[in-house]
PDB file of C-alpha atoms in Angstrom:
ATOM      1  CA  UNK A   7     115.555  67.660 -12.643  1.00  0.00           C
ATOM      2  CA  UNK A   8     113.692  68.965  -9.633  1.00  0.00           C
ATOM      3  CA  UNK A   9     111.397  71.893 -10.141  1.00  0.00           C
ATOM      4  CA  UNK A  10     112.704  75.339  -9.515  1.00  0.00           C
ATOM      5  CA  UNK A  11     110.962  77.057  -6.664  1.00  0.00           C
ATOM      6  CA  UNK A  12     109.643  80.588  -6.555  1.00  0.00           C
ATOM      7  CA  UNK A  13     109.041  82.933  -3.656  1.00  0.00           C
ATOM      8  CA  UNK A  14     106.549  85.554  -4.787  1.00  0.00           C
ATOM      9  CA  UNK A  15     105.537  88.609  -2.810  1.00  0.00           C
ATOM     10  CA  UNK A  16     103.016  91.282  -3.732  1.00  0.00           C
ATOM     11  CA  UNK A  17     103.220  94.400  -1.618  1.00  0.00           C
ATOM     12  CA  UNK A  18     101.438  97.598  -0.860  1.00  0.00           C
ATOM     13  CA  UNK A  19     103.801  99.834   1.074  1.00  0.00           C
ATOM     14  CA  UNK A  20     102.753 102.272   3.746  1.00  0.00           C
ATOM     15  CA  UNK A  21     102.679 105.911   2.756  1.00  0.00           C
ATOM     16  CA  UNK A  22     105.893 107.843   3.474  1.00  0.00           C
ATOM     17  CA  UNK A  23     107.993 104.738   3.000  1.00  0.00           C
ATOM     18  CA  UNK A  24     110.993 105.219   0.721  1.00  0.00           C
ATOM     19  CA  UNK A  25     110.460 102.156  -1.418  1.00  0.00           C
ATOM     20  CA  UNK A  26     113.835 102.508  -3.128  1.00  0.00           C
ATOM     21  CA  UNK A  27     115.594 102.062   0.216  1.00  0.00           C
ATOM     22  CA  UNK A  28     113.635  98.922   0.979  1.00  0.00           C
ATOM     23  CA  UNK A  29     114.424  97.471  -2.422  1.00  0.00           C
ATOM     24  CA  UNK A  30     118.095  98.329  -2.012  1.00  0.00           C
ATOM     25  CA  UNK A  31     118.110  96.444   1.267  1.00  0.00           C
ATOM     26  CA  UNK A  32     116.523  93.500  -0.443  1.00  0.00           C
ATOM     27  CA  UNK A  33     119.032  93.687  -3.276  1.00  0.00           C
ATOM     28  CA  UNK A  34     121.895  93.650  -0.791  1.00  0.00           C
ATOM     29  CA  UNK A  35     120.416  90.650   0.983  1.00  0.00           C
ATOM     30  CA  UNK A  36     120.000  88.725  -2.238  1.00  0.00           C
ATOM     31  CA  UNK A  37     123.430  89.589  -3.639  1.00  0.00           C
ATOM     32  CA  UNK A  38     125.045  88.279  -0.489  1.00  0.00           C
ATOM     33  CA  UNK A  39     123.346  84.927  -0.765  1.00  0.00           C
ATOM     34  CA  UNK A  40     124.401  82.731  -3.668  1.00  0.00           C
ATOM     35  CA  UNK A  41     121.532  80.415  -2.919  1.00  0.00           C
ATOM     36  CA  UNK A  42     119.148  82.906  -4.544  1.00  0.00           C
ATOM     37  CA  UNK A  43     119.273  82.022  -8.226  1.00  0.00           C
ATOM     38  CA  UNK A  44     117.438  85.034  -9.545  1.00  0.00           C
ATOM     39  CA  UNK A  45     115.652  88.086  -8.232  1.00  0.00           C
ATOM     40  CA  UNK A  46     113.462  90.447 -10.192  1.00  0.00           C
ATOM     41  CA  UNK A  47     110.924  92.993  -9.121  1.00  0.00           C
ATOM     42  CA  UNK A  48     108.566  95.422 -10.726  1.00  0.00           C
ATOM     43  CA  UNK A  49     106.099  98.186 -10.069  1.00  0.00           C
ATOM     44  CA  UNK A  50     102.707  97.896 -11.661  1.00  0.00           C
ATOM     45  CA  UNK A  51     102.263 100.484 -14.372  1.00  0.00           C
ATOM     46  CA  UNK A  52      98.720  99.748 -15.372  1.00  0.00           C
ATOM     47  CA  UNK A  53      97.140 100.877 -12.133  1.00  0.00           C
ATOM     48  CA  UNK A  54      93.732  99.360 -12.529  1.00  0.00           C
ATOM     49  CA  UNK A  55      92.922  99.556  -8.828  1.00  0.00           C
ATOM     50  CA  UNK A  56      90.142  97.040  -9.304  1.00  0.00           C
ATOM     51  CA  UNK A  57      92.657  94.506 -10.624  1.00  0.00           C
ATOM     52  CA  UNK A  58      95.691  95.273  -8.460  1.00  0.00           C
ATOM     53  CA  UNK A  59      93.624  95.537  -5.287  1.00  0.00           C
ATOM     54  CA  UNK A  60      96.027  98.203  -4.110  1.00  0.00           C
ATOM     55  CA  UNK A  61      99.180  96.114  -4.480  1.00  0.00           C
ATOM     56  CA  UNK A  62     101.881  98.089  -6.267  1.00  0.00           C
ATOM     57  CA  UNK A  63     105.042  95.968  -6.281  1.00  0.00           C
ATOM     58  CA  UNK A  64     105.853  92.372  -7.145  1.00  0.00           C
ATOM     59  CA  UNK A  65     108.987  90.652  -5.902  1.00  0.00           C
ATOM     60  CA  UNK A  66     109.988  87.333  -7.463  1.00  0.00           C
ATOM     61  CA  UNK A  67     112.883  85.195  -6.252  1.00  0.00           C
ATOM     62  CA  UNK A  68     113.804  81.897  -7.842  1.00  0.00           C
ATOM     63  CA  UNK A  69     115.684  79.028  -6.246  1.00  0.00           C
ATOM     64  CA  UNK A  70     117.001  75.762  -7.619  1.00  0.00           C
ATOM     65  CA  UNK A  71     114.840  73.819  -5.190  1.00  0.00           C
ATOM     66  CA  UNK A  72     112.426  74.158  -2.337  1.00  0.00           C
ATOM     67  CA  UNK A  73     115.229  73.151  -0.003  1.00  0.00           C
ATOM     68  CA  UNK A  74     117.264  76.140  -1.155  1.00  0.00           C
ATOM     69  CA  UNK A  75     114.294  78.404  -0.531  1.00  0.00           C
ATOM     70  CA  UNK A  76     113.872  76.984   2.957  1.00  0.00           C
ATOM     71  CA  UNK A  77     117.536  77.585   3.678  1.00  0.00           C
ATOM     72  CA  UNK A  78     117.174  81.173   2.494  1.00  0.00           C
ATOM     73  CA  UNK A  79     113.962  81.751   4.421  1.00  0.00           C
ATOM     74  CA  UNK A  80     115.466  80.631   7.702  1.00  0.00           C
ATOM     75  CA  UNK A  81     118.777  82.441   7.250  1.00  0.00           C
ATOM     76  CA  UNK A  82     119.333  85.113   9.921  1.00  0.00           C
ATOM     77  CA  UNK A  83     119.829  87.814   7.273  1.00  0.00           C
ATOM     78  CA  UNK A  84     116.445  87.038   5.751  1.00  0.00           C
ATOM     79  CA  UNK A  85     114.733  86.792   9.106  1.00  0.00           C
ATOM     80  CA  UNK A  86     116.137  90.190  10.044  1.00  0.00           C
ATOM     81  CA  UNK A  87     115.092  91.718   6.737  1.00  0.00           C
ATOM     82  CA  UNK A  88     111.615  90.259   7.040  1.00  0.00           C
ATOM     83  CA  UNK A  89     111.036  91.766  10.448  1.00  0.00           C
ATOM     84  CA  UNK A  90     111.987  95.192   9.096  1.00  0.00           C
ATOM     85  CA  UNK A  91     109.932  94.606   5.959  1.00  0.00           C
ATOM     86  CA  UNK A  92     106.880  93.878   8.077  1.00  0.00           C
ATOM     87  CA  UNK A  93     107.031  97.382   9.538  1.00  0.00           C
ATOM     88  CA  UNK A  94     106.923  99.186   6.179  1.00  0.00           C
ATOM     89  CA  UNK A  95     104.076  97.380   4.460  1.00  0.00           C
ATOM     90  CA  UNK A  96     100.413  98.120   4.450  1.00  0.00           C
ATOM     91  CA  UNK A  97      99.633  94.632   3.201  1.00  0.00           C
ATOM     92  CA  UNK A  98     101.232  91.762   1.341  1.00  0.00           C
ATOM     93  CA  UNK A  99     100.425  88.404  -0.166  1.00  0.00           C
ATOM     94  CA  UNK A 100     103.006  85.633  -0.402  1.00  0.00           C
ATOM     95  CA  UNK A 101     102.968  82.529  -2.565  1.00  0.00           C
ATOM     96  CA  UNK A 102     105.699  79.894  -2.546  1.00  0.00           C
ATOM     97  CA  UNK A 103     105.543  77.264  -5.219  1.00  0.00           C
ATOM     98  CA  UNK A 104     107.393  74.722  -7.354  1.00  0.00           C
ATOM     99  CA  UNK A 105     107.574  76.154 -10.848  1.00  0.00           C
ATOM    100  CA  UNK A 106     105.688  74.494 -13.685  1.00  0.00           C
ATOM    101  CA  UNK A 107     107.350  75.775 -16.814  1.00  0.00           C
ATOM    102  CA  UNK A 108     105.019  75.601 -19.788  1.00  0.00           C
ATOM    103  CA  UNK A 109     106.970  77.767 -22.165  1.00  0.00           C
ATOM    104  CA  UNK A 110     110.705  78.447 -22.083  1.00  0.00           C
ATOM    105  CA  UNK A 111     112.801  80.161 -20.940  1.00  0.00           C
ATOM    106  CA  UNK A 112     112.054  78.339 -17.721  1.00  0.00           C
ATOM    107  CA  UNK A 113     111.590  80.922 -15.011  1.00  0.00           C
TER     108      UNK A 113
ATOM    109  CA  UNK B  24     117.530  97.015 -24.300  1.00  0.00           C
ATOM    110  CA  UNK B  25     113.993  97.708 -23.209  1.00  0.00           C
ATOM    111  CA  UNK B  26     112.785  96.059 -20.045  1.00  0.00           C
ATOM    112  CA  UNK B  27     110.976  92.794 -20.297  1.00  0.00           C
ATOM    113  CA  UNK B  28     107.396  93.027 -19.152  1.00  0.00           C
ATOM    114  CA  UNK B  29     105.560  90.647 -16.867  1.00  0.00           C
ATOM    115  CA  UNK B  30     101.875  89.873 -16.535  1.00  0.00           C
ATOM    116  CA  UNK B  31     101.321  88.362 -13.099  1.00  0.00           C
ATOM    117  CA  UNK B  32      98.066  86.872 -11.877  1.00  0.00           C
ATOM    118  CA  UNK B  33      97.284  85.400  -8.478  1.00  0.00           C
ATOM    119  CA  UNK B  34      94.113  83.382  -8.343  1.00  0.00           C
ATOM    120  CA  UNK B  35      91.758  81.700  -5.989  1.00  0.00           C
ATOM    121  CA  UNK B  36      89.485  79.427  -8.004  1.00  0.00           C
ATOM    122  CA  UNK B  37      85.891  78.684  -7.185  1.00  0.00           C
ATOM    123  CA  UNK B  38      85.197  75.331  -5.620  1.00  0.00           C
ATOM    124  CA  UNK B  39      84.295  72.542  -8.059  1.00  0.00           C
ATOM    125  CA  UNK B  40      86.423  74.100 -10.769  1.00  0.00           C
ATOM    126  CA  UNK B  41      88.770  71.669 -12.503  1.00  0.00           C
ATOM    127  CA  UNK B  42      91.881  73.800 -12.311  1.00  0.00           C
ATOM    128  CA  UNK B  43      93.853  71.502 -14.617  1.00  0.00           C
ATOM    129  CA  UNK B  44      91.389  72.186 -17.428  1.00  0.00           C
ATOM    130  CA  UNK B  45      91.720  75.921 -16.962  1.00  0.00           C
ATOM    131  CA  UNK B  46      95.489  75.717 -17.004  1.00  0.00           C
ATOM    132  CA  UNK B  47      95.407  73.539 -20.112  1.00  0.00           C
ATOM    133  CA  UNK B  48      93.310  76.159 -21.826  1.00  0.00           C
ATOM    134  CA  UNK B  49      95.815  78.794 -20.809  1.00  0.00           C
ATOM    135  CA  UNK B  50      98.691  76.641 -22.033  1.00  0.00           C
ATOM    136  CA  UNK B  51      97.000  76.242 -25.404  1.00  0.00           C
ATOM    137  CA  UNK B  52      96.461  79.980 -25.642  1.00  0.00           C
ATOM    138  CA  UNK B  53     100.066  80.726 -24.832  1.00  0.00           C
ATOM    139  CA  UNK B  54     101.538  78.078 -27.125  1.00  0.00           C
ATOM    140  CA  UNK B  55      99.584  79.508 -30.029  1.00  0.00           C
ATOM    141  CA  UNK B  56     100.983  82.969 -29.511  1.00  0.00           C
ATOM    142  CA  UNK B  57     104.686  83.425 -30.187  1.00  0.00           C
ATOM    143  CA  UNK B  58     104.515  86.870 -28.648  1.00  0.00           C
ATOM    144  CA  UNK B  59     104.458  85.264 -25.195  1.00  0.00           C
ATOM    145  CA  UNK B  60     108.121  84.762 -24.350  1.00  0.00           C
ATOM    146  CA  UNK B  61     107.665  82.584 -21.309  1.00  0.00           C
ATOM    147  CA  UNK B  62     104.873  81.219 -19.184  1.00  0.00           C
ATOM    148  CA  UNK B  63     105.191  79.520 -15.828  1.00  0.00           C
ATOM    149  CA  UNK B  64     102.706  78.826 -13.119  1.00  0.00           C
ATOM    150  CA  UNK B  65     102.683  77.280  -9.696  1.00  0.00           C
ATOM    151  CA  UNK B  66     100.470  76.222  -6.846  1.00  0.00           C
ATOM    152  CA  UNK B  67     101.409  77.400  -3.416  1.00  0.00           C
ATOM    153  CA  UNK B  68     102.616  74.547  -1.286  1.00  0.00           C
ATOM    154  CA  UNK B  69     103.198  76.349   1.960  1.00  0.00           C
ATOM    155  CA  UNK B  70      99.567  77.127   2.624  1.00  0.00           C
ATOM    156  CA  UNK B  71      99.964  79.750   5.274  1.00  0.00           C
ATOM    157  CA  UNK B  72      96.466  81.134   4.841  1.00  0.00           C
ATOM    158  CA  UNK B  73      97.496  84.309   6.645  1.00  0.00           C
ATOM    159  CA  UNK B  74     100.186  84.903   4.027  1.00  0.00           C
ATOM    160  CA  UNK B  75      98.474  83.659   0.872  1.00  0.00           C
ATOM    161  CA  UNK B  76      95.179  85.346   1.729  1.00  0.00           C
ATOM    162  CA  UNK B  77      93.439  82.449   0.076  1.00  0.00           C
ATOM    163  CA  UNK B  78      95.194  82.735  -3.272  1.00  0.00           C
ATOM    164  CA  UNK B  79      96.404  79.343  -4.428  1.00  0.00           C
ATOM    165  CA  UNK B  80      97.886  79.759  -7.902  1.00  0.00           C
ATOM    166  CA  UNK B  81     100.338  82.156  -9.494  1.00  0.00           C
ATOM    167  CA  UNK B  82     100.546  82.675 -13.249  1.00  0.00           C
ATOM    168  CA  UNK B  83     103.514  84.532 -14.683  1.00  0.00           C
ATOM    169  CA  UNK B  84     103.884  85.480 -18.332  1.00  0.00           C
ATOM    170  CA  UNK B  85     106.869  87.342 -19.693  1.00  0.00           C
ATOM    171  CA  UNK B  86     107.021  89.476 -22.812  1.00  0.00           C
ATOM    172  CA  UNK B  87     109.873  91.214 -24.578  1.00  0.00           C
ATOM    173  CA  UNK B  88     108.187  94.558 -24.115  1.00  0.00           C
ATOM    174  CA  UNK B  89     105.087  96.237 -22.804  1.00  0.00           C
ATOM    175  CA  UNK B  90     103.951  96.635 -26.392  1.00  0.00           C
ATOM    176  CA  UNK B  91     104.048  92.870 -26.845  1.00  0.00           C
ATOM    177  CA  UNK B  92     101.988  92.440 -23.688  1.00  0.00           C
ATOM    178  CA  UNK B  93      99.438  94.952 -24.940  1.00  0.00           C
ATOM    179  CA  UNK B  94      99.197  93.098 -28.234  1.00  0.00           C
ATOM    180  CA  UNK B  95      98.628  89.848 -26.358  1.00  0.00           C
ATOM    181  CA  UNK B  96      96.111  91.356 -23.970  1.00  0.00           C
ATOM    182  CA  UNK B  97      93.959  92.737 -26.749  1.00  0.00           C
ATOM    183  CA  UNK B  98      94.154  89.621 -28.948  1.00  0.00           C
ATOM    184  CA  UNK B  99      90.737  87.999 -29.471  1.00  0.00           C
ATOM    185  CA  UNK B 100      92.008  84.647 -28.134  1.00  0.00           C
ATOM    186  CA  UNK B 101      93.092  86.275 -24.893  1.00  0.00           C
ATOM    187  CA  UNK B 102      89.935  88.308 -24.596  1.00  0.00           C
ATOM    188  CA  UNK B 103      87.886  85.149 -25.050  1.00  0.00           C
ATOM    189  CA  UNK B 104      89.973  83.229 -22.514  1.00  0.00           C
ATOM    190  CA  UNK B 105      89.710  86.056 -20.008  1.00  0.00           C
ATOM    191  CA  UNK B 106      85.951  86.147 -20.166  1.00  0.00           C
ATOM    192  CA  UNK B 107      85.831  82.415 -19.439  1.00  0.00           C
ATOM    193  CA  UNK B 108      88.500  82.766 -16.749  1.00  0.00           C
ATOM    194  CA  UNK B 109      86.398  85.388 -14.999  1.00  0.00           C
ATOM    195  CA  UNK B 110      83.631  82.852 -14.488  1.00  0.00           C
ATOM    196  CA  UNK B 111      85.800  80.292 -12.676  1.00  0.00           C
ATOM    197  CA  UNK B 112      87.613  82.473 -10.180  1.00  0.00           C
ATOM    198  CA  UNK B 113      86.648  83.413  -6.691  1.00  0.00           C
ATOM    199  CA  UNK B 114      89.104  86.288  -6.707  1.00  0.00           C
ATOM    200  CA  UNK B 115      92.288  87.407  -8.435  1.00  0.00           C
ATOM    201  CA  UNK B 116      94.918  90.101  -8.302  1.00  0.00           C
ATOM    202  CA  UNK B 117      96.787  91.244 -11.413  1.00  0.00           C
ATOM    203  CA  UNK B 118     100.021  93.179 -11.656  1.00  0.00           C
ATOM    204  CA  UNK B 119     101.611  94.227 -14.927  1.00  0.00           C
ATOM    205  CA  UNK B 120     105.088  95.652 -14.759  1.00  0.00           C
ATOM    206  CA  UNK B 121     108.393  96.303 -16.512  1.00  0.00           C
ATOM    207  CA  UNK B 122     110.905  93.877 -15.042  1.00  0.00           C
ATOM    208  CA  UNK B 123     113.798  95.174 -12.967  1.00  0.00           C
ATOM    209  CA  UNK B 124     116.296  92.357 -12.978  1.00  0.00           C
ATOM    210  CA  UNK B 125     118.605  92.555  -9.974  1.00  0.00           C
ATOM    211  CA  UNK B 126     120.142  89.136 -10.190  1.00  0.00           C
ATOM    212  CA  UNK B 127     120.461  86.962 -13.281  1.00  0.00           C
ATOM    213  CA  UNK B 128     119.134  84.973 -15.009  1.00  0.00           C
ATOM    214  CA  UNK B 129     117.014  87.855 -16.187  1.00  0.00           C
ATOM    215  CA  UNK B 130     113.489  86.649 -16.454  1.00  0.00           C
TER     216      UNK B 130
END
């Protein structure tokens, strides 16, 4: 079986941004696209600035394959969302990788 | 049901570090501790330096609760691993957060 593939985004939003609205937009995008296998997010609640480097939110999407991720990434809905997303963030870091599952459940 | 809790680490290793050995050490640590529900990692294979900001590896551990994470984090084995880990990294960012699962499978 091919490795699952994850699209991981850490974000620091600009001040005054209504994060809930952004996440709702992302939720809508993901729910409309069956190709996204799973989508979870979270807000750091430890707040060690030295460790988080200012990033507050993590977004994790999982796909059945890298090909599925590529299809998602180039879909017009995602491209449109990304261009909006870019306007509301202070900074972000993105990692895209085949998943090595050491301990189940695999994801 | 309480939210699952994730411990997420993005890493850029120092040059000359044998990353496989580090990951094996982490695997051993995790396998010895039942409290860790799942553990996956991955190496970015897109390599857009502008997007990854130099980070190459993502490590994601999932726990049944924040309490379980806290127990793990303060365990002597983890403390020992962390002190070694600190010597092999160029930089890292850590986020610890209750998981909001938008789309299943919940992980």
